Amino acid sequence: MATYREVLGVTEFRALFAGHSTTVVAKNMQQLALASLVFATTGSPLLAAVAFLAGLLPHAVVALSLLSLADRLPPRGALIAFDLGRAAALGLLAGGVLPLWAIFAVVLLAGAGDALAAAIRLALVADVLRDGYVAGRALLNIVVGVMQVLGYAVGGVLLSLVGAGGALCTAAGFSLLAAAVTRSGLRRHRPRGAGRGALRSTWAGNRAILGDTRARGLLWAHWIPNGLIVGAEALYIPYAGASASVLFVSAGVGMLVGDAVIGRLGAATRGRLILPALVLLAVPYLAFAWRPPVPVAAVLVAVASVGFGSTLGVQERLLRVLPAARHGQGLGLAMSGMMTMQAVAVALAGATAEMFGPTTAMAMAAAGSLAVTGALLPHVAPRWRAARTAAAALTAVR
């Protein structure tokens, strides 16, 4: 059982941690500044919202086409290249000379790089920390929440002082800083896999991973229960109006607590808590059917969000099932699938709210999450065995 102090004592993890933190700030500043730029140019709230979320759209495409590169590219060089590429893209956007279609094209390309970089980074954390992976992953989760607040706050101040162009230039500077941190603190690692033909290799790897019953069940557990709850979170504004920020803050606090506490537990305890955490994630949202007042709703949201820590145990089990040569692709598939499912769940929750109202839609999302958790019981139950036959492991590698 690794402590947070122990994993932060690993030089390479500190570099990954610092580089990731800096990248998160850059991405959040980019989202805010770009949405403001597009809205000022077009006056369209829809296009501004698309610009805000456009970087997430390529994750599903990368998962289906290029994700095998996460195990076949030199990790250090790839992370540096992605950060330099983001800095160049942000500098280009800051110039304010691109037409709207070109702006979206640049953002989509940067988002594709983000999807691969996330998979490479998570696999490196597993390589560098080994048994300390979950503690390291929990720290990365925690820093995302903290740096999101910092990124949006600094981005908002910069927008008011120097405009969208200046905010994008500052974000480019953070990306350059992330590249420098990675170069100075991370040593060269050999790629885990080899081969040619990214598309064919990605399909073959995805078939091998999804063809394994244990891995497939764990991926569903990583994608769907929490994705449905994110759909409920998307309804905070129609539910609470001007007080919605209270619910968003409560959700963030609960998530940070869940990651901090569950990430610090031993592997056996963490495994036993997957099912209770998934149940905790959904049950408080059932109460929204009775439309609790905002202070009560904030407490319910905070308690429920602790359950997001279940993903740490699910990822730990996934690493035990997958061969080492598939760690990057498997973790990337888990993250890309989760983001895709969250987008789908948000759309479903919004459509349901249009028909039945936000309170009913939030309770229905919670009921759906509980139903999926029940269907996945063999994969999230406290008693779970990771052992596979040598033949099955060999098949997965092939």
XYZ file of C-alpha atoms in Angstrom:
398
model
C 0.000 0.000 0.000
C 1.796 3.089 -1.294
C 1.300 6.456 0.373
C 0.942 9.747 -1.487
C 4.270 10.865 -0.046
C 5.963 7.712 -1.353
C 4.667 8.076 -4.908
C 5.564 11.769 -4.962
C 9.051 10.700 -3.920
C 9.478 8.992 -7.305
C 11.254 11.483 -9.579
C 9.578 10.378 -12.790
C 6.124 10.462 -11.262
C 6.750 13.997 -10.041
C 7.525 14.953 -13.637
C 4.351 13.247 -14.874
C 2.349 14.897 -12.105
C 3.736 18.379 -12.789
C 3.419 18.021 -16.553
C -0.157 16.783 -16.236
C -1.068 19.632 -13.873
C 0.324 22.237 -16.245
C -1.429 20.662 -19.220
C -4.789 20.703 -17.410
C -4.422 24.435 -16.741
C -3.598 25.043 -20.412
C -6.570 22.999 -21.640
C -9.077 24.708 -19.350
C -7.805 28.148 -20.292
C -8.080 27.093 -23.945
C -11.693 25.954 -23.522
C -12.774 29.176 -21.856
C -10.903 31.505 -24.203
C -11.922 29.655 -27.356
C -15.603 29.572 -26.423
C -15.450 33.316 -25.746
C -13.675 33.937 -29.056
C -16.208 31.922 -31.063
C -19.159 33.555 -29.324
C -17.736 37.032 -29.927
C -17.212 36.146 -33.598
C -20.502 34.394 -34.319
C -22.914 35.418 -31.552
C -24.051 31.778 -31.449
C -24.406 30.101 -28.013
C -24.516 26.707 -29.764
C -21.215 27.227 -31.584
C -19.660 28.573 -28.373
C -20.736 25.403 -26.533
C -19.370 23.222 -29.344
C -16.077 25.112 -29.210
C -15.931 24.550 -25.447
C -16.390 20.765 -25.806
C -14.859 20.153 -29.239
C -11.587 18.866 -27.792
C -13.448 15.898 -26.258
C -15.053 14.778 -29.514
C -11.970 13.022 -31.029
C -11.605 10.630 -28.071
C -14.034 8.098 -29.537
C -12.410 8.316 -32.979
C -8.925 7.822 -31.540
C -10.148 4.871 -29.465
C -11.340 3.171 -32.654
C -8.416 4.013 -34.902
C -5.122 5.122 -33.319
C -5.091 3.992 -29.687
C -2.543 1.214 -30.273
C 0.028 3.992 -30.723
C -0.158 4.555 -26.955
C 1.906 1.372 -26.545
C 4.040 1.794 -29.671
C 5.329 5.380 -29.457
C 8.341 6.380 -27.318
C 6.478 7.796 -24.299
C 8.765 10.695 -23.412
C 9.111 11.944 -26.973
C 5.398 11.563 -27.667
C 4.329 13.562 -24.597
C 6.791 16.338 -25.437
C 5.590 16.393 -29.059
C 1.947 16.615 -28.025
C 2.624 19.530 -25.671
C 4.656 21.368 -28.328
C 1.913 20.714 -30.854
C -0.694 22.131 -28.481
C 1.445 25.240 -27.924
C 1.727 25.765 -31.685
C -2.023 25.243 -32.144
C -2.864 27.725 -29.387
C -0.476 30.269 -30.857
C -2.200 29.854 -34.220
C -5.643 30.285 -32.660
C -4.489 33.352 -30.736
C -3.709 35.122 -34.003
C -7.425 35.417 -34.705
C -6.946 34.951 -38.455
C -8.424 31.473 -38.939
C -11.920 30.975 -40.339
C -14.411 29.149 -38.139
C -14.006 25.771 -39.833
C -10.220 25.958 -39.431
C -10.574 26.826 -35.735
C -12.624 23.683 -35.164
C -10.194 21.602 -37.246
C -7.254 22.740 -35.109
C -9.157 22.029 -31.883
C -10.145 18.556 -33.082
C -6.536 17.720 -33.962
C -5.389 18.914 -30.542
C -8.117 16.787 -28.940
C -6.889 13.702 -30.784
C -3.424 14.338 -29.373
C -4.929 14.700 -25.893
C -6.584 11.279 -26.167
C -3.287 9.580 -27.029
C -1.330 11.590 -24.459
C -3.753 10.586 -21.700
C -3.342 6.886 -22.535
C 0.450 7.187 -22.688
C 0.600 9.066 -19.390
C -1.573 6.556 -17.502
C 0.438 3.606 -18.789
C 3.647 5.384 -17.742
C 2.237 5.885 -14.253
C 1.628 2.138 -14.106
C 5.178 1.432 -15.332
C 6.859 3.897 -12.993
C 4.852 3.186 -9.829
C 3.735 -0.437 -10.352
C 1.927 -1.292 -7.081
C 1.588 2.412 -6.357
C -0.477 3.015 -9.510
C -3.763 3.685 -7.735
C -2.239 6.219 -5.348
C -0.624 7.981 -8.305
C -3.849 7.850 -10.315
C -5.768 9.290 -7.376
C -3.319 12.196 -7.180
C -3.801 12.868 -10.895
C -7.579 12.863 -10.380
C -7.275 15.262 -7.466
C -5.049 17.664 -9.347
C -7.515 17.764 -12.250
C -10.158 19.250 -9.963
C -7.763 21.737 -8.410
C -6.241 22.804 -11.717
C -9.636 23.152 -13.356
C -10.537 25.753 -10.765
C -7.176 27.484 -11.269
C -7.375 27.310 -15.055
C -10.879 28.728 -15.259
C -10.115 31.416 -12.674
C -6.903 32.575 -14.349
C -8.529 32.279 -17.767
C -11.442 34.461 -16.656
C -9.112 37.152 -15.335
C -7.028 37.091 -18.511
C -10.122 37.356 -20.696
C -11.110 40.529 -18.910
C -7.588 41.992 -19.055
C -6.085 40.923 -22.400
C -8.916 39.250 -24.293
C -9.190 35.778 -25.798
C -5.986 36.126 -27.820
C -3.909 36.929 -24.746
C -5.494 34.076 -22.789
C -4.706 31.638 -25.607
C -1.092 32.854 -25.728
C -0.807 32.289 -21.979
C -2.225 28.782 -22.404
C 0.412 28.160 -25.086
C 3.060 29.185 -22.561
C 1.720 26.629 -20.071
C 1.936 23.942 -22.775
C 5.576 24.846 -23.431
C 6.220 24.626 -19.681
C 4.636 21.152 -19.604
C 6.951 20.021 -22.424
C 9.991 21.364 -20.549
C 8.966 19.596 -17.330
C 8.526 16.286 -19.154
C 11.859 16.616 -20.922
C 13.786 17.396 -17.753
C 12.128 14.924 -15.377
C 11.226 11.868 -17.437
C 13.749 9.385 -18.750
C 13.451 7.563 -22.055
C 11.240 4.468 -21.946
C 11.049 1.897 -24.682
C 7.642 1.395 -26.302
C 5.699 -1.567 -24.853
C 4.578 -2.849 -28.225
C 5.800 -2.942 -31.789
C 4.372 -3.305 -35.254
C 3.115 -1.264 -38.155
C -0.308 -0.112 -39.214
C -1.946 1.849 -36.414
C -5.520 1.294 -37.579
C -5.211 -2.458 -37.999
C -3.274 -2.825 -34.760
C -5.820 -0.719 -32.857
C -8.706 -2.834 -34.115
C -6.852 -6.024 -33.258
C -6.007 -4.727 -29.792
C -9.559 -3.560 -29.134
C -10.906 -6.953 -30.238
C -8.471 -8.709 -27.914
C -9.361 -6.484 -24.975
C -13.112 -6.520 -25.547
C -12.999 -10.225 -26.333
C -11.823 -10.912 -22.795
C -14.959 -11.231 -20.651
C -13.299 -9.812 -17.548
C -11.812 -6.808 -19.335
C -15.055 -6.106 -21.171
C -17.091 -6.154 -17.978
C -14.630 -3.858 -16.223
C -14.741 -1.419 -19.135
C -18.544 -1.333 -18.991
C -18.253 -0.675 -15.246
C -15.828 2.166 -15.968
C -18.026 3.717 -18.653
C -21.723 3.434 -17.851
C -22.645 3.845 -14.147
C -20.681 7.057 -13.671
C -21.538 8.262 -17.195
C -25.236 8.214 -16.335
C -24.590 10.230 -13.175
C -22.657 12.811 -15.200
C -25.832 13.068 -17.273
C -27.688 13.945 -14.073
C -25.021 16.540 -13.225
C -25.639 18.212 -16.578
C -29.119 19.126 -15.312
C -27.928 21.198 -12.337
C -28.652 24.484 -14.113
C -32.272 23.703 -15.086
C -32.745 22.240 -11.597
C -31.208 24.998 -9.461
C -30.963 28.005 -11.776
C -28.651 30.684 -10.381
C -27.758 28.383 -7.466
C -26.385 25.665 -9.758
C -22.810 26.664 -8.937
C -23.382 25.401 -5.381
C -24.146 21.953 -6.762
C -21.138 21.980 -9.087
C -18.829 22.916 -6.216
C -20.379 20.225 -3.990
C -19.848 17.620 -6.706
C -16.206 18.644 -7.066
C -15.585 18.471 -3.333
C -17.172 15.028 -3.083
C -15.119 13.736 -5.980
C -11.882 15.026 -4.464
C -12.714 13.361 -1.135
C -13.521 10.062 -2.841
C -10.285 10.021 -4.834
C -8.166 11.067 -1.845
C -9.639 8.493 0.547
C -10.083 5.507 -1.760
C -6.717 6.094 -3.401
C -5.024 5.806 -0.005
C -6.574 2.433 0.903
C -5.022 -0.964 0.347
C -5.797 -2.883 -2.852
C -7.992 -5.486 -1.118
C -10.083 -2.837 0.655
C -10.312 -0.775 -2.507
C -11.622 -3.790 -4.392
C -14.260 -4.466 -1.759
C -15.416 -0.848 -1.993
C -16.073 -0.786 -5.760
C -19.655 -2.025 -5.433
C -20.584 0.140 -2.399
C -19.050 3.180 -4.111
C -21.062 2.607 -7.288
C -24.236 2.254 -5.232
C -23.365 5.418 -3.282
C -22.816 7.237 -6.583
C -26.426 6.709 -7.653
C -28.673 6.339 -4.597
C -28.646 10.009 -3.431
C -29.862 11.119 -6.863
C -33.059 9.080 -6.437
C -34.113 11.701 -3.880
C -34.161 14.360 -6.606
C -37.523 12.953 -7.715
C -38.956 14.835 -4.694
C -37.090 18.058 -5.615
C -35.117 18.734 -2.422
C -34.150 22.363 -1.713
C -30.716 23.442 -2.898
C -28.909 23.085 0.488
C -30.174 19.499 0.844
C -29.420 18.815 -2.818
C -25.844 20.053 -2.284
C -25.319 17.552 0.537
C -26.782 14.739 -1.589
C -24.534 15.646 -4.508
C -21.403 15.786 -2.335
C -22.137 12.376 -0.791
C -22.911 10.815 -4.153
C -19.758 12.195 -5.816
C -17.543 10.344 -3.336
C -18.617 7.269 -5.315
C -16.655 8.408 -8.374
C -13.640 6.977 -6.556
C -14.893 3.560 -7.697
C -13.038 4.080 -10.982
C -9.712 3.688 -9.145
C -10.545 0.137 -8.112
C -11.941 -0.689 -11.550
C -8.757 0.535 -13.257
C -6.659 -1.473 -10.821
C -8.577 -4.635 -11.699
C -8.283 -3.824 -15.408
C -4.487 -3.599 -15.138
C -4.423 -7.032 -13.468
C -6.422 -8.538 -16.329
C -4.574 -6.953 -19.259
C -1.113 -8.031 -20.419
C 1.530 -5.327 -19.978
C 1.777 -4.816 -23.744
C -1.850 -3.618 -23.749
C -1.773 -1.332 -20.692
C -1.655 1.905 -22.678
C -4.395 0.878 -25.079
C -6.562 -0.601 -22.322
C -6.364 2.456 -20.063
C -6.863 4.735 -23.048
C -9.929 2.730 -24.049
C -11.272 3.079 -20.512
C -10.833 6.869 -20.509
C -12.005 7.505 -24.087
C -15.032 5.278 -23.616
C -15.894 7.030 -20.365
C -15.799 10.464 -21.989
C -17.870 9.237 -24.920
C -20.429 7.667 -22.604
C -20.613 10.858 -20.559
C -21.422 12.825 -23.718
C -24.100 10.287 -24.682
C -25.551 10.340 -21.155
C -25.706 14.138 -21.148
C -27.666 14.054 -24.410
C -30.027 11.378 -23.065
C -30.543 13.224 -19.790
C -31.276 16.448 -21.639
C -33.814 14.748 -23.912
C -35.475 13.073 -20.917
C -35.635 16.385 -19.070
C -37.353 17.965 -22.073
C -40.143 15.381 -21.770
C -40.429 14.811 -18.011
C -38.556 17.642 -16.315
C -35.078 17.733 -14.714
C -36.014 16.130 -11.386
C -37.483 13.029 -13.019
C -34.598 12.819 -15.480
C -32.016 12.935 -12.672
C -33.804 10.205 -10.718
C -34.115 8.091 -13.886
C -30.380 8.448 -14.535
C -29.698 7.224 -10.992
C -32.046 4.261 -11.414
C -30.352 3.375 -14.687
C -26.933 3.564 -13.041
C -28.052 1.189 -10.282
C -29.528 -1.221 -12.831
C -26.285 -1.334 -14.814
C -24.270 -1.837 -11.631
C -26.497 -4.779 -10.758
C -26.018 -6.288 -14.220
C -22.229 -5.943 -13.829
C -22.148 -7.506 -10.363
C -19.668 -10.296 -11.277
C -17.126 -7.627 -12.265
C -17.633 -5.136 -9.410
C -18.417 -7.514 -6.558
C -16.061 -7.595 -3.551
C -15.118 -11.208 -4.343
C -13.318 -11.100 -7.680
C -10.537 -13.257 -9.107
C -8.079 -11.909 -11.657
C -6.413 -15.209 -12.527
C -6.475 -16.164 -16.196
C -5.071 -19.139 -17.992
C -1.761 -18.764 -19.795
C -3.527 -19.530 -23.067
C -6.002 -16.680 -22.539
C -3.215 -14.245 -21.708
C -1.282 -15.274 -24.814
C -4.372 -14.813 -26.965
C -4.893 -11.317 -25.544
C -1.306 -10.332 -26.383
C -1.695 -11.554 -29.945
